[in-house]
XYZ file of C-alpha atoms in Angstrom:
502
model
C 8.200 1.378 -28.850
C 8.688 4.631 -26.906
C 7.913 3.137 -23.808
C 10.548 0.297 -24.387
C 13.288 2.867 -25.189
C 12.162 5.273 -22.483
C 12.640 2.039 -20.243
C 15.850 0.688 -21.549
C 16.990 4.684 -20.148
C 15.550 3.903 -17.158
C 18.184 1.122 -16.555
C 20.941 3.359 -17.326
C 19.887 4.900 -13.660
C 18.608 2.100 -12.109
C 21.985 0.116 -12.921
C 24.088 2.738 -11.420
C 25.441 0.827 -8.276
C 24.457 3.238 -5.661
C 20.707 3.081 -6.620
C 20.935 -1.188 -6.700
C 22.336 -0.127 -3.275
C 19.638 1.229 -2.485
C 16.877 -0.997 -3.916
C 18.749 -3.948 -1.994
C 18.455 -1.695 1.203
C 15.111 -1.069 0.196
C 13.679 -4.989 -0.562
C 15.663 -6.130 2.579
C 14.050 -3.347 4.852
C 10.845 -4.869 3.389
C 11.701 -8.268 3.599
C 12.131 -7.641 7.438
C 9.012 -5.639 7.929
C 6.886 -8.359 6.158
C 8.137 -10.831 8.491
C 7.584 -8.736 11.488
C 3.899 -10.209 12.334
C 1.637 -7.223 12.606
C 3.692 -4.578 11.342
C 2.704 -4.598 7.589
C 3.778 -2.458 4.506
C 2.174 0.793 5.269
C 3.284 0.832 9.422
C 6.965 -0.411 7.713
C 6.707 2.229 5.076
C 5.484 4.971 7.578
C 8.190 4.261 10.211
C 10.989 4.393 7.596
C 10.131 7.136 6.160
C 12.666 9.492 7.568
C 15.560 7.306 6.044
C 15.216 8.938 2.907
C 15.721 12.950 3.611
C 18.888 14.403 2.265
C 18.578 11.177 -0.102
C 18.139 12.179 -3.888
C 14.229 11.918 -4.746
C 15.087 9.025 -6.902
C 16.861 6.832 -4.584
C 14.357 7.990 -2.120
C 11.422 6.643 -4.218
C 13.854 3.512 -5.305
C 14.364 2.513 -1.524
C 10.709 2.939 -0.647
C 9.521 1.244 -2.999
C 11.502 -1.786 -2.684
C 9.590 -2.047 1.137
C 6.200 -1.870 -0.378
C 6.965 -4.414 -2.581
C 9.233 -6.318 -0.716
C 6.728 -6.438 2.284
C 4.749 -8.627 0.198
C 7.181 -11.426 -0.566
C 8.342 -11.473 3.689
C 4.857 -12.249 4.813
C 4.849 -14.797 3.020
C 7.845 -16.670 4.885
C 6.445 -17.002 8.454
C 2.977 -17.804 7.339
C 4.385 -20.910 5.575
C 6.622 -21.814 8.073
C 5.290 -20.404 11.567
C 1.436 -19.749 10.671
C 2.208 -16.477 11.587
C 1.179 -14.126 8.659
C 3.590 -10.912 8.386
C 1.092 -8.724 6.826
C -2.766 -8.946 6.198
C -2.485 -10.642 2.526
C -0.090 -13.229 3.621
C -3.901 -14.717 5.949
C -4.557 -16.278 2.727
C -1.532 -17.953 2.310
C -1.622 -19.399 6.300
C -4.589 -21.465 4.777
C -2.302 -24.160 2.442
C 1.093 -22.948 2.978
C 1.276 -24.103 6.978
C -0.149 -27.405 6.226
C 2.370 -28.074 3.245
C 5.180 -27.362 5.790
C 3.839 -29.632 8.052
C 3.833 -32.469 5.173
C 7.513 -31.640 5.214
C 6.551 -29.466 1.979
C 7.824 -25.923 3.111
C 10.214 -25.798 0.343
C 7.548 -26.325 -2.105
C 5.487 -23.516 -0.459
C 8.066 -21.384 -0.928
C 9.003 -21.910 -4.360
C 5.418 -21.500 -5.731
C 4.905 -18.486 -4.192
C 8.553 -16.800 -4.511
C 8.220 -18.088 -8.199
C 4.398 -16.489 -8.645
C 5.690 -13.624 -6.895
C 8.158 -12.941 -9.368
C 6.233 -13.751 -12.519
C 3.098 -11.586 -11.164
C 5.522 -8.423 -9.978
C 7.580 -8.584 -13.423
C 4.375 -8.537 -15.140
C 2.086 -5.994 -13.742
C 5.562 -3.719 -13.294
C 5.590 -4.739 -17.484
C 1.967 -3.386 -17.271
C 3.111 0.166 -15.419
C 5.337 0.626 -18.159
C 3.441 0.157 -21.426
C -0.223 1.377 -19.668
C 0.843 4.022 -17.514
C 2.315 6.409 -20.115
C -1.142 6.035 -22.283
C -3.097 6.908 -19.636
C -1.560 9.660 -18.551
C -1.847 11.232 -22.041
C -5.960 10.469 -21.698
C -5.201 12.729 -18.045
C -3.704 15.470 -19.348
C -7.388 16.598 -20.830
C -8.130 16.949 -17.124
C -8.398 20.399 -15.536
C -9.192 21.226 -12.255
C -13.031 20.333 -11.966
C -11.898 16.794 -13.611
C -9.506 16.179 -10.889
C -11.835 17.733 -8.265
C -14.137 14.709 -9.038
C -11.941 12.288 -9.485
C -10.402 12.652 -5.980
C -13.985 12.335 -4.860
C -14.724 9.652 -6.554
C -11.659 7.837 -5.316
C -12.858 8.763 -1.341
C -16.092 7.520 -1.985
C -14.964 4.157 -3.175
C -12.302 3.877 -0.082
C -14.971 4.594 1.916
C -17.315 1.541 0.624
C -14.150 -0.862 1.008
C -12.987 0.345 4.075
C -14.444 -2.094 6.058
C -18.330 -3.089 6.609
C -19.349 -0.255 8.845
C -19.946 3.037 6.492
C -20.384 5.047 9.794
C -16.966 4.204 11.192
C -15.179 5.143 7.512
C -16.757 8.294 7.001
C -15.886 8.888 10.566
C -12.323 8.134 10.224
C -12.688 10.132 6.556
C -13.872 13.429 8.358
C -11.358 13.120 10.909
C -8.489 12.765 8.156
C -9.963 15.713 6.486
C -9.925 17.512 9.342
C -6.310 17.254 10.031
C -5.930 18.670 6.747
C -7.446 21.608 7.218
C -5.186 22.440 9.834
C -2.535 25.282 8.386
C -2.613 28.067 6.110
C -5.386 28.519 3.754
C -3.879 28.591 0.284
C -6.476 31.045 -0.765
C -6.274 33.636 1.752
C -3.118 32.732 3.348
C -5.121 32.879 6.852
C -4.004 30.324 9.678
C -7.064 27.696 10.222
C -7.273 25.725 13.292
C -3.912 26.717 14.495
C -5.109 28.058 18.080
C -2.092 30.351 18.542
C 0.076 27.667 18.070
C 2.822 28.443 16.125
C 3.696 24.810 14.890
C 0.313 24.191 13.163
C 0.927 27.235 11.164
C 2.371 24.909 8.284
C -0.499 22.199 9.681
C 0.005 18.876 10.557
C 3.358 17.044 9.110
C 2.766 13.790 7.235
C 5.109 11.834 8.571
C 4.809 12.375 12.059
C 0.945 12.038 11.367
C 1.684 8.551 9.438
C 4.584 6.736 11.559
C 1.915 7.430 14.766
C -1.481 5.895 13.438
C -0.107 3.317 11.766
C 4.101 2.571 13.639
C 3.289 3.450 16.861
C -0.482 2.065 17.065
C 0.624 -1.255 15.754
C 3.640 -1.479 18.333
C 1.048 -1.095 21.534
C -1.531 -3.462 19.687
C 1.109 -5.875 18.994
C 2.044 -5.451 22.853
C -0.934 -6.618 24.199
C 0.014 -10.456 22.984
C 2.286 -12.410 23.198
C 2.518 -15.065 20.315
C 5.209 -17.826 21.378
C 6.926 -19.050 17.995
C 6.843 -22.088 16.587
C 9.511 -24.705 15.845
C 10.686 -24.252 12.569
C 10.226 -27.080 9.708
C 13.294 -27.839 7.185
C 12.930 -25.708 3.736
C 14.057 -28.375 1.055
C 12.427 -29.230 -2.570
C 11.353 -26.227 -4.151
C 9.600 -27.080 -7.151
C 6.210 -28.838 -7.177
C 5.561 -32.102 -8.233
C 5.296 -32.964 -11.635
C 1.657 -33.467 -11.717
C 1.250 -30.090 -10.065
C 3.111 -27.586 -12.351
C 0.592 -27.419 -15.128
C -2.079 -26.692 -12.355
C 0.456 -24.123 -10.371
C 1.652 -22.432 -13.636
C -2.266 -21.480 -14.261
C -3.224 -20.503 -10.829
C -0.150 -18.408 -11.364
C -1.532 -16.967 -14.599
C -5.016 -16.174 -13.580
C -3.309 -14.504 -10.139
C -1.200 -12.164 -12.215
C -4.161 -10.587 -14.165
C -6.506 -10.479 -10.861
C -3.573 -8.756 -8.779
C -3.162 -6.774 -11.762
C -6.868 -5.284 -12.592
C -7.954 -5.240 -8.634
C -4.434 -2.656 -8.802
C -6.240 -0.217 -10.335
C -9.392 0.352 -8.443
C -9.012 3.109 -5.749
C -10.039 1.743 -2.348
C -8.503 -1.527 -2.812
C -5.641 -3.837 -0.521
C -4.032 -6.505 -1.477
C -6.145 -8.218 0.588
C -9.129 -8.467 -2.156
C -6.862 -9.696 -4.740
C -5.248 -12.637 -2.923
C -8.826 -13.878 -1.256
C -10.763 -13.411 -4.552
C -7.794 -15.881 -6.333
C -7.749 -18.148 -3.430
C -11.839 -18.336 -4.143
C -11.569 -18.821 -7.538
C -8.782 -21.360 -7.763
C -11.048 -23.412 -5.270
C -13.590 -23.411 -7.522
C -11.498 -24.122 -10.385
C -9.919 -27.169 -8.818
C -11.327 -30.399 -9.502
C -11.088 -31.498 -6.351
C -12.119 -28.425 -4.184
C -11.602 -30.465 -0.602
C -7.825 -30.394 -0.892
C -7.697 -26.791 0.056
C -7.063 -25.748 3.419
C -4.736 -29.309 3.361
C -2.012 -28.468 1.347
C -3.218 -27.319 -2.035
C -0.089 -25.813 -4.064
C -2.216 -23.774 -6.101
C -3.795 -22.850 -2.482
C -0.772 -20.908 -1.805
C 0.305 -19.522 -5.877
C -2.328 -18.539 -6.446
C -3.253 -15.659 -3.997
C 1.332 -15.058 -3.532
C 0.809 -14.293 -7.340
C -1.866 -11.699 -7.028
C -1.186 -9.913 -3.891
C 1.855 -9.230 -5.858
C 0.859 -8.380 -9.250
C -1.505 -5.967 -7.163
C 1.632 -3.723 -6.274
C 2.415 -2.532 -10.218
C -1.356 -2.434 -10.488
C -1.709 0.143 -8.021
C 1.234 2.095 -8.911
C -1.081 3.638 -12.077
C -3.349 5.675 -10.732
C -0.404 7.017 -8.515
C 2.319 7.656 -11.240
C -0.707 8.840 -13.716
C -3.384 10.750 -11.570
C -1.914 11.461 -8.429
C -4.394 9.249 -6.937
C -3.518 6.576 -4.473
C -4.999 3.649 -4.626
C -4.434 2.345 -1.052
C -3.155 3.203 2.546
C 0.713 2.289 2.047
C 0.571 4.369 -1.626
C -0.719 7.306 0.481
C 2.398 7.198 2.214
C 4.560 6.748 -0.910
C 2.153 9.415 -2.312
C 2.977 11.841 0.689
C 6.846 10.926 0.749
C 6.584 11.875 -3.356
C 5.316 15.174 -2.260
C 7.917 15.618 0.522
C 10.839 15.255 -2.434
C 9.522 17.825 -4.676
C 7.947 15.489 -6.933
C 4.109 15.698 -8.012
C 2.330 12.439 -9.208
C -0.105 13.361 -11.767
C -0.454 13.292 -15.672
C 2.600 15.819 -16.301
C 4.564 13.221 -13.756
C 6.009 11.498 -17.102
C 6.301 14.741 -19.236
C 8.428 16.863 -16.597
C 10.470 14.079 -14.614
C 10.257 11.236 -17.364
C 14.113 10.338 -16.050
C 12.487 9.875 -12.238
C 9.854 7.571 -13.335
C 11.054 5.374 -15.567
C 14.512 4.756 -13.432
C 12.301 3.962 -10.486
C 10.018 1.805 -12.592
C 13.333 0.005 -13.861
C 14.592 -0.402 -10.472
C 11.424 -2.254 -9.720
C 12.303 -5.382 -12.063
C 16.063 -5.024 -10.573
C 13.980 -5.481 -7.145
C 11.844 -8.295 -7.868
C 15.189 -10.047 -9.048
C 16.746 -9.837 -6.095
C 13.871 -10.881 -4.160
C 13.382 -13.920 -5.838
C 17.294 -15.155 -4.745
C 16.982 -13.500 -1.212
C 12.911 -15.287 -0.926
C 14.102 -18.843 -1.239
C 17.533 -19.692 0.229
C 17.478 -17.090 2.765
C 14.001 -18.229 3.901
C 15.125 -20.279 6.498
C 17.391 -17.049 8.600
C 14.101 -14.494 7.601
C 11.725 -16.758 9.201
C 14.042 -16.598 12.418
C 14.197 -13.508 12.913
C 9.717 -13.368 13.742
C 10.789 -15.301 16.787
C 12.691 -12.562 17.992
C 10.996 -11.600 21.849
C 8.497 -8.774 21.637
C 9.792 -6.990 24.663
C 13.021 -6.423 22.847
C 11.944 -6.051 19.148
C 9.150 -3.111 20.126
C 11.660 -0.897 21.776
C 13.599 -1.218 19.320
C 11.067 -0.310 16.655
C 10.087 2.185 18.983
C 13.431 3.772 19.146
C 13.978 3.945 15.398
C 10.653 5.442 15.323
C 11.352 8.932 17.719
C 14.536 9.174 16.160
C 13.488 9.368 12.568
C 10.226 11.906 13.419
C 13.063 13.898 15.729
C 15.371 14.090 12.523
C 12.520 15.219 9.993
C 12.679 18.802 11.478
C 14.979 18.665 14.985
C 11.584 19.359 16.794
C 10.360 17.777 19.950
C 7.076 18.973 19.020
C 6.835 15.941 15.987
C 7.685 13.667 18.230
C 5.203 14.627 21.070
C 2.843 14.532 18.017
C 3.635 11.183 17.212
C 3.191 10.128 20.245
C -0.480 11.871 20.693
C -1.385 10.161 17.242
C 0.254 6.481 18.137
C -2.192 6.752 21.240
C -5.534 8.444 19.091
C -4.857 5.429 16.311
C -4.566 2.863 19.095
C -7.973 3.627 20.528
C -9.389 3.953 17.027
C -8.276 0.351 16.840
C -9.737 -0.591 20.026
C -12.842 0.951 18.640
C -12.410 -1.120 15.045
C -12.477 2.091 13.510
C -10.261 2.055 10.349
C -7.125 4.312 9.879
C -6.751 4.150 6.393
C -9.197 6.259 5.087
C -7.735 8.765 7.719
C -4.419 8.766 5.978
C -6.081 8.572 2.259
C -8.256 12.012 3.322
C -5.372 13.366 4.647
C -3.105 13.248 1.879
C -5.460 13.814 -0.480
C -7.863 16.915 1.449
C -5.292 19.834 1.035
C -4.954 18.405 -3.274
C -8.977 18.219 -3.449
C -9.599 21.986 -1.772
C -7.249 23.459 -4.493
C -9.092 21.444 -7.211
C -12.408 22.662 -5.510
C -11.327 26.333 -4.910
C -9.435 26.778 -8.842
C -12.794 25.402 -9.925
C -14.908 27.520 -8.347
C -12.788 30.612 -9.745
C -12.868 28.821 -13.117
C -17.204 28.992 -13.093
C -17.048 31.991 -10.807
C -18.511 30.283 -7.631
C -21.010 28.331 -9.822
C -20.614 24.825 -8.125
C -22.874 23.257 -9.709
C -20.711 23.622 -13.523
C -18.502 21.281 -11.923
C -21.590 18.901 -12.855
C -22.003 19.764 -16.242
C -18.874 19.286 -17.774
C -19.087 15.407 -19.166
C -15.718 13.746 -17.346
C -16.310 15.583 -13.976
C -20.058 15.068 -14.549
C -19.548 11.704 -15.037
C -17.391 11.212 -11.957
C -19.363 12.890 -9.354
C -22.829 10.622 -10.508
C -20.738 7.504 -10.262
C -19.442 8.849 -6.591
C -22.873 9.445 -5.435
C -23.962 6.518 -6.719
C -21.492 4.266 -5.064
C -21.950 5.745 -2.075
C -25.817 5.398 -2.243
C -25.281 1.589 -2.826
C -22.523 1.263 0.211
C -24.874 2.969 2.358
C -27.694 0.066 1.439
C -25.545 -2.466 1.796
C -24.393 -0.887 5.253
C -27.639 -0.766 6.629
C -28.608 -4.431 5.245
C -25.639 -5.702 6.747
C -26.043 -3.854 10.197
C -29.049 -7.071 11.118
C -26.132 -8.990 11.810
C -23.719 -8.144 15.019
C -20.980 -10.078 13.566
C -20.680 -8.221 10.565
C -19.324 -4.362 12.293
C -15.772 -4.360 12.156
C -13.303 -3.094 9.673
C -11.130 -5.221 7.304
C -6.789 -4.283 8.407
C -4.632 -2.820 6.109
């Protein structure tokens, strides 16, 4: 009941029209990026990123938002209609959705998965609400050596998902960790890694470190091709037929819980939620061939749980300060940036902030459900808009928002040096996200680590015996013991190095 009148608040701010302003701004800006093939939610969410300084933190949160989730419902549009997925859930989608446009079904396509969209946001956003608040109550028992291990624990399980080669993501982990070590040491106050340089003194900014390895990297990979569009089919009849709804509304169902649960496990995409629904409606289905030829519940299934996966995910965020995957490291950084820290006091000390931008989620799903289906059509147009002139563009927008963070020319050359490290890490199919996830996170972890130690008096090993942190670091270890089997089973086969995009 208090969470229901604690939301109902929540509207008061959300409803106010500059912040639906800024949701809409928000959605669309997502909208676009998820139809942008290859750009994806966290490049998008990175790139924009200096949009929202000088904004108040909860528009700022509002606005981002709305691209995380709104990401989701664009890539959606040009895999049904060009086979040309938007961002790296939407694969999943190319599978039934292309073929249903090609039976002249594209409206259909749509309207499953603009409908499951909506059902599975409003309901795991439903789930932020009433879950989020109890758990963070459970977190508040947490004290430094608790936290200490759960951040660990949440690295080691990124690092196990983070594609099939363990080498590459520790690799990528130490690297991020090393970037943020660069600065002041909080303990001594002593410059680390600076080298006389008087712009690391403050260490590496997020931003600029963000919109490079994941903006500018994805505008020179993108570069390299050049994908011709494809002539666009009519979008009419959005509903399925009546012999297909009862089968749709469950596919839509078990997506929603899926999305939802996956949400919640540190080192998870939405990726894993929308393959492991395709897989299971497939198996569900009583006729299994009719997927990959048009299968409605091919394509609401999997739209239903990469999206229920957003308000999943959101919970460790809003609750522990953990994020949960690459593009919620950058929401967790630009929290950070606005003077707001995610955590279990998050809901005690700036209850108004989170419960107007959880509001102004629903008011964002709304409008994405009337701007997904008759807009689809112009969305899907603009993906066949000529590489050479959308990447300057993007490219543009990019040096000008890093230039405005701090009117330095030093950001930008960063930028630039990180665009071109993240591009060959690519080349290399070594994954960025962990380097983000270590970044964001290192600087949190070595003041857990370093209160703890003062806590036991340089005794690391209490961290162990206390029964939450205890419990933690042995189920850390142990995932990483059975990632690094698995690793070295799976390194027989040469097809099986490579890293999974997010």
């Amino acid at each position: 009941m208090e969470s229901l009148l604690q939301l109902l608040s929540g509207f008061e701010t959300a409803l106010t029209w500059w912040n639906i302003l800024y949701c809409l701004i928000g959605v669309s800006l997502g909208m676009l990026v998820g139809v942008l093939p290859g750009l994806g939610p966290t490049a998008g969410t990175a790139v924009l990123l200096p949009i929202t300084f000088g904004m108040e933190p909860v528009s700022a949160i509002i606005m981002l938002s709305g691209i995380y989730y709104g990401a989701m419902y664009g890539g959606t549009i040009t895999s049904v209609l060009i086979n040309t997925p938007g961002e790296a859930a939407s694969v999943i989608t190319c599978l039934d959705g292309y073929p249903l446009a090609k039976q002249g079904r594209a409206g259909t396509a749509l309207g499953v998965a603009g409908i499951g969209s909506f059902i599975g946001g409003t309901v795991s956003i439903l789930g932020l609400a009433f879950i989020g608040p109890p758990v963070a109550k459970i977190a508040l028992n947490f004290g430094p050596p608790e936290f200490f291990a759960l951040m660990v624990l949440g690295l080691t399980l990124v690092v196990g998902l983070m594609g099939k080669s363990l080498i590459k993501g520790m690799m990528a982990s130490v690297f991020g960790l090393t970037l943020a070590m660069v600065g002041t040491d909080s303990l001594t106050g002593v410059a680390r890694f600076a080298f006389g340089q008087q712009n690391l003194v403050n260490g590496f900014d997020f931003v600029t470190v963000a919109m490079g390895l994941f903006g500018l990297s994805e505008i020179l990979t993108n570069a390299e091709s050049n994908v011709k569009a494809e002539k666009m089919p009519k979008v009419k009849g959005l509903l399925p037929r009546r012999e297909e709804r009862g089968p749709t509304l469950a596919a839509i169902g078990r997506g929603t819980g899926l999305g939802f649960l996956i949400g919640l496990l540190p080192g998870s995409n939405s990726v894993i939620p929308a393959l492991m629904s395709y897989s299971l409606e497939k198996k569900l289905a009583k006729d299994p061939s009719r997927f990959g030829k048009g299968a409605v519940e091919g394509v609401a299934g999997p739209e239903t749980a990469n999206n229920a996966y957003c308000g999943g995910a959101l919970i460790p965020l809003f609750t522990l300060g953990i994020p949960s995957s690459p593009t919620i490291a950058v929401l967790l950084g630009a929290f950070i940036m606005h003077g707001l820290t995610p955590g279990p006091t998050l809901f005690q000390t700036n209850g108004n902030f989170v419960w107007a931008v959880i509001a102004s989620m629903f008011v964002g799903n709304f409008l994405l459900l009337i701007m997904n289906l008759p807009l689809a059509g112009v969305w899907a147009k603009i993906a066949t808009i000529p590489t050479k002139l959308l990447f300057p563009i993007i490219l543009i927008i990019s040096v000008l928002g890093v230039y405005s963070v701090n009117n330095s020319l030093w950001d930008v050359g960063v930028m630039l040096a990180f665009g071109i490290i993240g591009y060959f890490l690519k080349k290399g199919n070594i994954p960025l996200a962990p380097i983000v996830l270590t970044f964001v996170l290192g600087k949190l972890m070595e003041d857990s680590l370093l209160q703890s130690l003062t806590i036991f008096h340089g005794n690391f090993w209490a961290i162990f015996l206390r029964p939450i942190s205890g419990t933690l670091l042995s189920i850390a270890i142990a995932a990483l013991i059975v990632s690094l089997i698995t690793g070295i089973k799976k390194k027989r086969s040469p097809y099986l190095d490579g890293d999974v995009e997010m």
